[in-house]
Amino acid sequence: MNILVTGGAGFIGSHTVVELHNAGHTPIIIDNFDNSEKTALQGIKNIIGKDVKYYEEDCRNQAAVEEIMKSENIDGVIHFAAHKAVGESVQNPIKYYENNLISTLTLLKAMRSQGVKNLVFSSSCTVYGEPDTSPVTEETPRKPATSPYGNTKAMCEDFLRDAIASGEDMRLLSLRYFNPVGAHPSAEIGELPTGVPSNLVPFITQTAAGIREKLTVFGNDYPTADGTNIRDFIHVVDLAKAHVAAFELLATKNEAYYDVFNVGTGEGNTVLQLITAFEKVNNLKLNYELGPRRPGDVEQIYGDVSKAAKLMNWKTEKTLEDSMQDAWRWEKKVRGIEG
Ligand code: UD1
C-alpha cells in the first residue's frame, strides 16, 4: 500500500517509515520540519537503502494534501504531525489547538474528497488523565486531560469516532501510545529534541553525554515502590511496528469502522528503575538528584495491551534494557562520542 505519513521525519514517524518499508509498503512523507530535521531522511535512507519520497508541506494545506493523495495514489494515512510538548501547550494553548485540531480535520476532509479510506491516528495515554488504577484498558473511562496538548488528543479521537458514528465510509483507528523511548538499533534515527528536553530519556542521554549537568528526578514521595512515578516505557521500534499491524487490521475492514488500542508494554517501571537500567546496560553512572514533583505529572500509568495482541496480532519484542542501550547509542552518534 502507498501510505502517507504526516510527520514522517519525526521521532515515531521516522521509525514507522522504516517498518512500513520493511513490511513491503511504500511510505510517502509529508513534514513541515517544524520540529524535525531533514537529517532523519538520510538516516532512513541509510537503513533501508533507498530514498523515501517526501513533501515539505503543512498538512493543514488541504489543496496540497489532496494533490499529493492524488498524484501518489495514496491508500491510507498515518497522522503523526502534531505539537507534543505538554508544558508549551499550557503556555500557548491556541498554537496547540490550531495546529493539532485543524491538521486532523483537514486530513479527514482531504481523505473524503479523494476517496482515501484508512487512517491511523497518533493518540496518547494522556487521554486517561490520572487513572484510578493501572493497567488501564481501552474501556477505562477517559478523564479530563491535564494539558491543552492532552485535550487535543482527546478531541481528535472524538472527531474520528463521531465521523464513523455518522456513517462516514472510512476505517479509522487511534493508537494510544504510552511512553516511547529508545532509538533505531542502527543509530541512524532517533529522538532529536530542540532545546532543553522535557522528556525523561533525552534528558538522561544528554546528561550522560555531558550536555546537561544533572538530571532532576521529579518527586520521590509518590506512593510507589521507590517513591518515583510509574510509566510504561515502550521501545520506539515496537511502537512503529504497531502501526504496520494497525494498517493490516484496517485492510480487513469493509465497512465504516473506528476503534482505539493501547500501545505499550503492559508493564510499569518507575523512573528510578529506568535510570538503573540505563546505568547498568551502558556501564556508566548518571549524575542525578531527587527533586520536587513536577506539576501536572500523573502518579502512575501503564497499559493493558491484550486488545492489540488479540486483534492486531502485535506484541512488543524489546526490553527496557534494549531501549536504554539504543537511546545511548543514538546520543553518542549524534554527539560524536566514541565507544
Ligand atoms: C507526557 C505526556 C504524554 C506525552 C509525552 C510527550 C501526560 C500525562 N503525559 O508524558 O501524553 O505523549 O509527555 O512528550 O501528559 N521526569 C523526571 N525528570 C525529567 C523529566 C521527566 O523525573 O527531567 C519524569 C517525569 O516526572 C515522569 C517521567 O519522567 O514521571 C516521564 O516524563 P516524560 O518523559 O516527560 O513523559 P510523561 O510526562 O510521562
mmCIF file of C-alpha atoms and ligand atoms in Angstrom, residues 84-86 124-126 146-147 149 178-179 197-201 203 215-218 229 231 233 271 294 296-298, ligand 1:
data_model
loop_
_atom_site.group_PDB
_atom_site.id
_atom_site.type_symbol
_atom_site.label_atom_id
_atom_site.label_comp_id
_atom_site.label_asym_id
_atom_site.label_seq_id
_atom_site.Cartn_x
_atom_site.Cartn_y
_atom_site.Cartn_z
ATOM 1 C CA LYS A 84 3.638 17.496 21.565
ATOM 2 C CA ALA A 85 5.247 19.496 24.372
ATOM 3 C CA VAL A 86 2.939 19.373 27.380
ATOM 4 C CA SER A 124 -1.790 9.129 23.732
ATOM 5 C CA CYS A 125 -2.366 7.579 27.135
ATOM 6 C CA THR A 126 -2.744 11.179 28.281
ATOM 7 C CA THR A 146 -4.077 17.598 32.329
ATOM 8 C CA SER A 147 -2.974 19.882 29.465
ATOM 9 C CA TYR A 149 -1.906 19.033 24.419
ATOM 10 C CA PHE A 178 2.395 5.095 26.360
ATOM 11 C CA ASN A 179 5.963 6.478 26.734
ATOM 12 C CA PRO A 197 14.463 18.217 26.607
ATOM 13 C CA SER A 198 11.342 17.961 28.725
ATOM 14 C CA ASN A 199 11.071 14.179 28.335
ATOM 15 C CA LEU A 200 12.974 11.851 30.613
ATOM 16 C CA VAL A 201 15.124 9.720 28.304
ATOM 17 C CA PHE A 203 17.413 14.359 29.340
ATOM 18 C CA LEU A 215 19.051 15.092 35.853
ATOM 19 C CA THR A 216 16.449 16.001 38.435
ATOM 20 C CA VAL A 217 14.040 13.180 39.264
ATOM 21 C CA PHE A 218 10.712 14.887 39.704
ATOM 22 C CA ASN A 229 6.398 7.863 39.049
ATOM 23 C CA ARG A 231 5.313 4.746 33.366
ATOM 24 C CA PHE A 233 8.198 2.736 28.519
ATOM 25 C CA VAL A 271 11.701 6.465 36.889
ATOM 26 C CA ARG A 294 6.643 18.318 38.509
ATOM 27 C CA GLY A 296 0.742 18.034 36.243
ATOM 28 C CA ASP A 297 2.558 14.665 36.383
ATOM 29 C CA VAL A 298 0.343 11.607 36.664
HETATM 30 C C1 UD1 B 1 3.964 13.294 28.685
HETATM 31 C C2 UD1 B 1 2.512 13.121 28.383
HETATM 32 C C3 UD1 B 1 2.322 12.174 27.254
HETATM 33 C C4 UD1 B 1 3.051 12.684 26.044
HETATM 34 C C5 UD1 B 1 4.506 12.867 26.383
HETATM 35 C C6 UD1 B 1 5.152 13.506 25.164
HETATM 36 C C7 UD1 B 1 0.916 13.373 30.169
HETATM 37 C C8 UD1 B 1 0.326 12.774 31.389
HETATM 38 N N1 UD1 B 1 1.845 12.630 29.559
HETATM 39 O O1 UD1 B 1 4.413 12.039 29.211
HETATM 40 O O2 UD1 B 1 0.971 12.055 26.925
HETATM 41 O O3 UD1 B 1 2.892 11.819 24.978
HETATM 42 O O4 UD1 B 1 4.651 13.691 27.548
HETATM 43 O O5 UD1 B 1 6.030 14.479 25.426
HETATM 44 O O6 UD1 B 1 0.593 14.450 29.770
HETATM 45 N N2 UD1 B 1 10.984 13.050 34.595
HETATM 46 C C9 UD1 B 1 11.953 13.357 35.526
HETATM 47 N N3 UD1 B 1 12.915 14.262 35.186
HETATM 48 C C10 UD1 B 1 12.957 14.864 33.947
HETATM 49 C C11 UD1 B 1 11.946 14.532 33.002
HETATM 50 C C12 UD1 B 1 10.970 13.627 33.373
HETATM 51 O O7 UD1 B 1 11.952 12.831 36.638
HETATM 52 O O8 UD1 B 1 13.837 15.691 33.710
HETATM 53 C C13 UD1 B 1 9.946 12.068 34.954
HETATM 54 C C14 UD1 B 1 8.544 12.651 34.949
HETATM 55 O O9 UD1 B 1 8.231 13.217 36.184
HETATM 56 C C15 UD1 B 1 7.717 11.404 34.634
HETATM 57 C C16 UD1 B 1 8.642 10.551 33.749
HETATM 58 O O10 UD1 B 1 9.953 11.043 33.973
HETATM 59 O O11 UD1 B 1 7.435 10.701 35.801
HETATM 60 C C17 UD1 B 1 8.322 10.627 32.265
HETATM 61 O O12 UD1 B 1 8.254 12.001 31.895
HETATM 62 P P1 UD1 B 1 8.157 12.457 30.364
HETATM 63 O O13 UD1 B 1 9.205 11.797 29.563
HETATM 64 O O14 UD1 B 1 8.122 13.955 30.349
HETATM 65 O O15 UD1 B 1 6.760 11.866 29.869
HETATM 66 P P2 UD1 B 1 5.299 11.954 30.515
HETATM 67 O O16 UD1 B 1 5.147 13.191 31.323
HETATM 68 O O17 UD1 B 1 5.044 10.639 31.155
#
